[in-house]
mmCIF file of C-alpha atoms in Angstrom:
data_model
loop_
_atom_site.group_PDB
_atom_site.id
_atom_site.type_symbol
_atom_site.label_atom_id
_atom_site.label_comp_id
_atom_site.label_asym_id
_atom_site.label_seq_id
_atom_site.Cartn_x
_atom_site.Cartn_y
_atom_site.Cartn_z
ATOM 1 C CA MET A 1 48.776 72.457 18.116
ATOM 2 C CA LYS A 2 46.558 69.673 19.533
ATOM 3 C CA LYS A 3 47.437 66.052 18.970
ATOM 4 C CA ASN A 4 44.889 63.757 17.291
ATOM 5 C CA GLN A 5 43.783 61.522 20.133
ATOM 6 C CA GLY A 6 41.284 59.434 18.056
ATOM 7 C CA PRO A 7 37.567 58.996 18.616
ATOM 8 C CA THR A 8 36.071 59.696 21.966
ATOM 9 C CA PRO A 9 34.841 56.773 24.117
ATOM 10 C CA ILE A 10 31.240 57.724 23.301
ATOM 11 C CA ALA A 11 31.935 57.533 19.560
ATOM 12 C CA VAL A 12 33.604 54.110 19.942
ATOM 13 C CA ALA A 13 30.675 52.769 21.940
ATOM 14 C CA SER A 14 28.223 54.063 19.344
ATOM 15 C CA HIS A 15 30.208 52.392 16.552
ATOM 16 C CA ASN A 16 30.297 49.073 18.429
ATOM 17 C CA ASN A 17 26.560 49.219 19.049
ATOM 18 C CA ARG A 18 25.941 49.711 15.323
ATOM 19 C CA GLN A 19 28.155 46.678 14.548
ATOM 20 C CA GLN A 20 26.240 44.554 17.049
ATOM 21 C CA ALA A 21 22.938 45.747 15.631
ATOM 22 C CA PHE A 22 24.027 44.904 12.095
ATOM 23 C CA SER A 23 25.267 41.480 13.233
ATOM 24 C CA LEU A 24 21.924 40.711 14.879
ATOM 25 C CA ILE A 25 19.978 41.848 11.816
ATOM 26 C CA GLU A 26 22.216 39.785 9.544
ATOM 27 C CA LEU A 27 21.724 36.734 11.766
ATOM 28 C CA LEU A 28 17.955 37.151 11.703
ATOM 29 C CA VAL A 29 18.027 37.522 7.916
ATOM 30 C CA VAL A 30 20.081 34.325 7.574
ATOM 31 C CA ILE A 31 17.683 32.464 9.878
ATOM 32 C CA ALA A 32 14.715 33.730 7.863
ATOM 33 C CA ILE A 33 16.347 32.627 4.604
ATOM 34 C CA ILE A 34 17.059 29.177 6.040
ATOM 35 C CA ALA A 35 13.451 28.870 7.213
ATOM 36 C CA VAL A 36 12.138 29.833 3.776
ATOM 37 C CA LEU A 37 14.483 27.383 2.046
ATOM 38 C CA ALA A 38 13.470 24.625 4.463
ATOM 39 C CA ALA A 39 9.801 25.309 3.751
ATOM 40 C CA ILE A 40 10.495 25.093 0.029
ATOM 41 C CA LEU A 41 12.810 22.075 0.108
ATOM 42 C CA THR A 42 11.052 19.859 2.665
ATOM 43 C CA PRO A 43 8.116 18.957 0.383
ATOM 44 C CA ALA A 44 10.542 18.424 -2.486
ATOM 45 C CA ILE A 45 12.725 16.117 -0.389
ATOM 46 C CA SER A 46 9.646 14.245 0.808
ATOM 47 C CA SER A 47 8.474 13.898 -2.791
ATOM 48 C CA VAL A 48 11.854 12.534 -3.888
ATOM 49 C CA ARG A 49 11.877 10.109 -0.949
ATOM 50 C CA THR A 50 8.400 8.870 -1.852
ATOM 51 C CA HIS A 51 9.338 8.512 -5.516
ATOM 52 C CA VAL A 52 12.406 6.450 -4.573
ATOM 53 C CA TYR A 53 10.256 4.232 -2.332
ATOM 54 C CA ILE A 54 7.677 3.643 -5.058
ATOM 55 C CA SER A 55 10.351 2.953 -7.667
ATOM 56 C CA THR A 56 12.252 0.550 -5.401
ATOM 57 C CA THR A 57 9.138 -1.356 -4.395
ATOM 58 C CA ALA A 58 7.862 -1.536 -7.974
ATOM 59 C CA ASN A 59 11.262 -2.709 -9.191
ATOM 60 C CA ASN A 60 11.392 -5.419 -6.507
ATOM 61 C CA LEU A 61 7.879 -6.564 -7.374
ATOM 62 C CA ARG A 62 8.673 -6.656 -11.080
ATOM 63 C CA ASN A 63 11.854 -8.640 -10.431
ATOM 64 C CA LEU A 64 9.966 -11.135 -8.280
ATOM 65 C CA GLN A 65 7.343 -11.789 -10.937
ATOM 66 C CA THR A 66 9.969 -12.036 -13.685
ATOM 67 C CA ALA A 67 11.736 -14.649 -11.550
ATOM 68 C CA ASN A 68 8.363 -16.345 -10.981
ATOM 69 C CA GLN A 69 7.799 -16.559 -14.736
ATOM 70 C CA MET A 70 11.284 -17.988 -15.269
ATOM 71 C CA TYR A 71 10.739 -20.442 -12.421
ATOM 72 C CA ALA A 72 7.461 -21.592 -14.007
ATOM 73 C CA GLN A 73 9.210 -22.203 -17.326
ATOM 74 C CA ASP A 74 11.592 -24.546 -15.490
ATOM 75 C CA ASN A 75 8.813 -26.113 -13.389
ATOM 76 C CA ARG A 76 6.390 -27.537 -15.972
ATOM 77 C CA GLY A 77 4.502 -24.266 -16.110
ATOM 78 C CA VAL A 78 3.704 -24.178 -12.383
ATOM 79 C CA TYR A 79 4.174 -20.843 -10.623
ATOM 80 C CA LEU A 80 5.633 -20.335 -7.183
ATOM 81 C CA THR A 81 3.629 -21.270 -4.081
ATOM 82 C CA SER A 82 4.287 -20.335 -0.444
ATOM 83 C CA LYS A 83 5.949 -23.727 0.006
ATOM 84 C CA GLN A 84 6.584 -26.112 -2.849
ATOM 85 C CA PRO A 85 5.020 -29.594 -3.232
ATOM 86 C CA VAL A 86 7.378 -32.402 -4.283
ATOM 87 C CA PHE A 87 6.612 -35.991 -5.298
ATOM 88 C CA GLU A 88 8.687 -38.401 -3.218
ATOM 89 C CA ASP A 89 8.282 -42.053 -2.222
ATOM 90 C CA GLY A 90 5.095 -42.386 -4.236
ATOM 91 C CA ARG A 91 3.263 -39.413 -2.727
ATOM 92 C CA TRP A 92 3.169 -35.635 -2.685
ATOM 93 C CA LYS A 93 4.935 -33.869 0.156
ATOM 94 C CA ILE A 94 5.599 -30.280 1.087
ATOM 95 C CA ASP A 95 9.318 -29.583 0.834
ATOM 96 C CA SER A 96 10.206 -28.309 4.310
ATOM 97 C CA ASN A 97 13.053 -26.269 2.820
ATOM 98 C CA SER A 98 10.966 -24.655 0.093
ATOM 99 C CA HIS A 99 9.731 -21.445 1.745
ATOM 100 C CA TRP A 100 9.475 -19.276 -1.363
ATOM 101 C CA VAL A 101 11.705 -16.517 0.014
ATOM 102 C CA THR A 102 14.576 -18.980 0.455
ATOM 103 C CA TYR A 103 13.773 -21.570 -2.221
ATOM 104 C CA LYS A 104 16.881 -21.853 -4.378
ATOM 105 C CA PRO A 105 15.161 -22.987 -7.625
ATOM 106 C CA PHE A 106 13.290 -19.666 -7.422
ATOM 107 C CA THR A 107 15.863 -17.365 -5.825
ATOM 108 C CA GLN A 108 18.514 -18.407 -8.360
ATOM 109 C CA PHE A 109 16.832 -15.950 -10.726
ATOM 110 C CA LEU A 110 17.385 -13.120 -8.231
ATOM 111 C CA ASP A 111 20.319 -11.598 -6.393
ATOM 112 C CA ALA A 112 20.390 -14.259 -3.678
ATOM 113 C CA PRO A 113 23.163 -15.512 -1.389
ATOM 114 C CA GLU A 114 24.802 -18.903 -1.667
ATOM 115 C CA PRO A 115 22.710 -22.063 -1.076
ATOM 116 C CA GLY A 116 22.081 -22.868 2.559
ATOM 117 C CA TRP A 117 21.194 -19.380 3.755
ATOM 118 C CA LYS A 118 18.117 -19.168 5.945
ATOM 119 C CA SER A 119 17.480 -15.531 6.810
ATOM 120 C CA HIS A 120 14.614 -14.006 4.843
ATOM 121 C CA GLU A 121 16.231 -10.608 5.118
ATOM 122 C CA TYR A 122 18.960 -11.409 2.615
ATOM 123 C CA LEU A 123 16.593 -11.624 -0.343
ATOM 124 C CA HIS A 124 16.436 -7.906 -1.037
ATOM 125 C CA ALA A 125 13.845 -8.240 -3.787
ATOM 126 C CA ALA A 126 11.386 -9.619 -1.235
ATOM 127 C CA ARG A 127 11.419 -6.427 0.825
ATOM 128 C CA THR A 128 9.452 -3.228 0.484
ATOM 129 C CA GLY A 129 11.264 -0.096 -0.621
ATOM 130 C CA ASP A 130 9.641 1.980 2.133
ATOM 131 C CA PRO A 131 12.518 3.284 4.314
ATOM 132 C CA ASP A 132 10.364 3.418 7.447
ATOM 133 C CA ALA A 133 9.165 -0.155 7.051
ATOM 134 C CA ALA A 134 12.642 -1.316 6.062
ATOM 135 C CA ARG A 135 13.840 -0.431 9.549
ATOM 136 C CA SER A 136 11.305 -2.855 10.988
ATOM 137 C CA THR A 137 11.969 -6.527 11.648
ATOM 138 C CA TYR A 138 11.190 -9.061 8.945
ATOM 139 C CA GLY A 139 7.499 -9.780 8.730
ATOM 140 C CA LYS A 140 6.654 -6.076 8.788
ATOM 141 C CA SER A 141 8.570 -4.973 5.730
ATOM 142 C CA SER A 142 8.097 -7.898 3.388
ATOM 143 C CA ILE A 143 6.604 -8.288 -0.047
ATOM 144 C CA GLY A 144 3.892 -10.947 0.070
ATOM 145 C CA LEU A 145 2.919 -13.717 -2.337
ATOM 146 C CA ASN A 146 -0.810 -13.977 -3.077
ATOM 147 C CA THR A 147 -2.180 -17.123 -1.405
ATOM 148 C CA THR A 148 -5.927 -16.544 -1.756
ATOM 149 C CA GLY A 149 -8.644 -18.934 -2.876
ATOM 150 C CA PRO A 150 -7.661 -21.990 -4.951
ATOM 151 C CA ASN A 151 -4.084 -20.712 -4.864
ATOM 152 C CA ASN A 152 -4.080 -20.982 -1.066
ATOM 153 C CA THR A 153 -0.933 -23.075 -0.931
ATOM 154 C CA SER A 154 -0.241 -22.872 2.782
ATOM 155 C CA HIS A 155 2.203 -25.497 3.993
ATOM 156 C CA HIS A 156 -0.472 -26.536 6.496
ATOM 157 C CA GLY A 157 -2.582 -27.870 3.622
ATOM 158 C CA ASN A 158 -2.553 -31.175 1.756
ATOM 159 C CA ALA A 159 0.508 -31.418 -0.494
ATOM 160 C CA GLN A 160 -1.317 -33.031 -3.414
ATOM 161 C CA SER A 161 -4.043 -30.394 -3.226
ATOM 162 C CA VAL A 162 -1.360 -27.718 -3.223
ATOM 163 C CA HIS A 163 0.145 -29.247 -6.349
ATOM 164 C CA GLU A 164 -3.211 -29.583 -8.116
ATOM 165 C CA ASN A 165 -4.356 -26.055 -7.249
ATOM 166 C CA ALA A 166 -1.135 -24.162 -7.855
ATOM 167 C CA PRO A 167 -1.374 -21.369 -10.444
ATOM 168 C CA THR A 168 0.147 -22.261 -13.796
ATOM 169 C CA ILE A 169 1.016 -20.493 -17.009
ATOM 170 C CA HIS A 170 -2.100 -22.056 -18.556
ATOM 171 C CA ASN A 171 -4.733 -21.677 -15.823
ATOM 172 C CA VAL A 172 -4.320 -18.040 -14.744
ATOM 173 C CA ARG A 173 -7.513 -16.659 -16.222
ATOM 174 C CA ASN A 174 -6.648 -12.970 -16.412
ATOM 175 C CA PRO A 175 -2.904 -12.318 -15.967
ATOM 176 C CA SER A 176 -3.292 -8.536 -16.234
ATOM 177 C CA LYS A 177 -5.780 -8.453 -13.326
ATOM 178 C CA ALA A 178 -4.649 -11.319 -11.075
ATOM 179 C CA MET A 179 -2.255 -10.155 -8.360
ATOM 180 C CA ALA A 180 0.906 -12.226 -7.862
ATOM 181 C CA PHE A 181 2.814 -10.194 -5.226
ATOM 182 C CA ALA A 182 2.020 -7.099 -3.154
ATOM 183 C CA ASP A 183 3.692 -4.657 -0.779
ATOM 184 C CA ALA A 184 2.874 -6.217 2.580
ATOM 185 C CA VAL A 185 3.744 -6.911 6.210
ATOM 186 C CA ASP A 186 4.209 -10.648 5.697
ATOM 187 C CA TYR A 187 5.635 -13.036 3.103
ATOM 188 C CA GLN A 188 2.075 -14.038 2.152
ATOM 189 C CA VAL A 189 -1.074 -11.990 1.534
ATOM 190 C CA ALA A 190 -4.701 -13.083 1.554
ATOM 191 C CA SER A 191 -8.057 -11.458 0.876
ATOM 192 C CA ASN A 192 -9.408 -12.074 4.380
ATOM 193 C CA ARG A 193 -6.546 -9.960 5.787
ATOM 194 C CA ALA A 194 -6.817 -7.102 3.305
ATOM 195 C CA THR A 195 -8.397 -4.667 5.782
ATOM 196 C CA LEU A 196 -5.897 -5.030 8.649
ATOM 197 C CA TYR A 197 -3.242 -2.479 7.672
ATOM 198 C CA ILE A 198 -3.636 1.071 9.001
ATOM 199 C CA SER A 199 -0.161 2.639 8.968
ATOM 200 C CA GLU A 200 3.446 1.873 9.834
ATOM 201 C CA GLU A 201 2.990 3.452 13.264
ATOM 202 C CA LYS A 202 -0.268 1.704 14.159
ATOM 203 C CA GLY A 203 0.759 -1.940 14.122
ATOM 204 C CA PRO A 204 0.624 -4.783 14.737
ATOM 205 C CA TYR A 205 -1.312 -5.606 11.625
ATOM 206 C CA GLY A 206 -1.634 -9.386 11.804
ATOM 207 C CA LYS A 207 -0.264 -11.845 9.303
ATOM 208 C CA MET A 208 -0.875 -11.882 5.545
ATOM 209 C CA ALA A 209 -1.875 -8.208 5.343
ATOM 210 C CA ILE A 210 -1.353 -5.990 2.298
ATOM 211 C CA ALA A 211 0.286 -2.651 3.201
ATOM 212 C CA TYR A 212 -1.272 0.521 1.759
ATOM 213 C CA ARG A 213 1.873 2.602 2.232
ATOM 214 C CA TYR A 214 1.527 5.273 -0.443
ATOM 215 C CA LYS A 215 -1.409 7.660 -0.045
ATOM 216 C CA GLY A 216 -3.647 4.804 1.011
ATOM 217 C CA LYS A 217 -2.584 2.533 -1.838
ATOM 218 C CA ALA A 218 -0.547 -0.656 -2.078
ATOM 219 C CA THR A 219 1.856 -1.351 -4.919
ATOM 220 C CA VAL A 220 1.262 -4.746 -6.567
ATOM 221 C CA VAL A 221 2.490 -6.773 -9.519
ATOM 222 C CA TYR A 222 0.155 -8.848 -11.671
ATOM 223 C CA TYR A 223 0.899 -12.203 -13.277
ATOM 224 C CA ASP A 224 1.654 -10.532 -16.596
ATOM 225 C CA GLY A 225 4.398 -8.497 -14.886
ATOM 226 C CA SER A 226 2.598 -5.145 -14.949
ATOM 227 C CA ILE A 227 2.632 -2.892 -11.874
ATOM 228 C CA GLY A 228 -0.435 -1.361 -10.249
ATOM 229 C CA ARG A 229 -1.452 0.562 -7.131
ATOM 230 C CA VAL A 230 -4.673 -0.349 -5.372
ATOM 231 C CA ALA A 231 -6.640 1.105 -2.476
ATOM 232 C CA MET A 232 -8.401 -1.064 0.083
ATOM 233 C CA GLU A 233 -11.786 -0.295 -1.429
ATOM 234 C CA ASP A 234 -10.499 -1.370 -4.858
ATOM 235 C CA ILE A 235 -9.934 -4.969 -3.757
ATOM 236 C CA THR A 236 -12.418 -5.661 -0.952
ATOM 237 C CA PRO A 237 -14.589 -7.564 -0.420
ATOM 238 C CA LYS A 238 -13.063 -10.561 -2.192
ATOM 239 C CA ASP A 239 -16.351 -11.742 -3.724
ATOM 240 C CA ALA A 240 -16.585 -8.493 -5.678
ATOM 241 C CA HIS A 241 -12.963 -8.684 -6.844
ATOM 242 C CA GLU A 242 -12.374 -12.316 -7.790
ATOM 243 C CA ASP A 243 -10.201 -11.396 -10.778
ATOM 244 C CA PHE A 244 -7.737 -9.666 -8.460
ATOM 245 C CA TRP A 245 -7.537 -12.300 -5.730
ATOM 246 C CA VAL A 246 -8.162 -15.644 -7.424
ATOM 247 C CA ALA A 247 -5.726 -16.276 -10.235
ATOM 248 C CA MET A 248 -6.972 -19.622 -11.523
ATOM 249 C CA GLN A 249 -9.895 -20.351 -13.762
ATOM 250 C CA PRO A 250 -12.879 -21.856 -11.923
#
């Protein structure tokens, strides 16, 4: 009677080859499944990311204009300017500590740090929600205040003129069309810089430029607090879009 000596070496080798073949096929199937899932999920993830960016930016813009409205109620109806005029020693002066992003009478209505802080980056509501831009230095990822036309309240100007020409609750002619703040690359925006932005990768863009970060459109908030998205051709040239750029009545 012969003893059972098990499978021959040839049979064992054949069995091992089949196992290796199955393992390779299984690996290729898994890789194919992962590739298909990635192809399906990548657009969805990108869409979610974009939606979060738009929502964050819109929320920041809305919060800024709500704070602006509350500030105006406390400031004799006068809205925020890039720097604030004050009447001291019998004349109007520009408050050197009144940069709007750090101006406590305004930022008190937002989630701002304690008085005395200087860094613009701490006022989260003044920053775009775009994650790519948010990784940039300040001045490239900011939300900008509209400083065009009669509401050009640059601190380089005459303080009394700034005071007299500041937008107010009573002189904004069309609050639902006049832009107050916009997604930008600077803390101010102006009509003569509205064509500078190309993309996040193709800077620098210059100062006071609106940023068209979402499918060629910029997210903005109007004086009535409503949110809009505008393309470059929707708001340029300025002369054809006075209602958007120039808040005050002529």
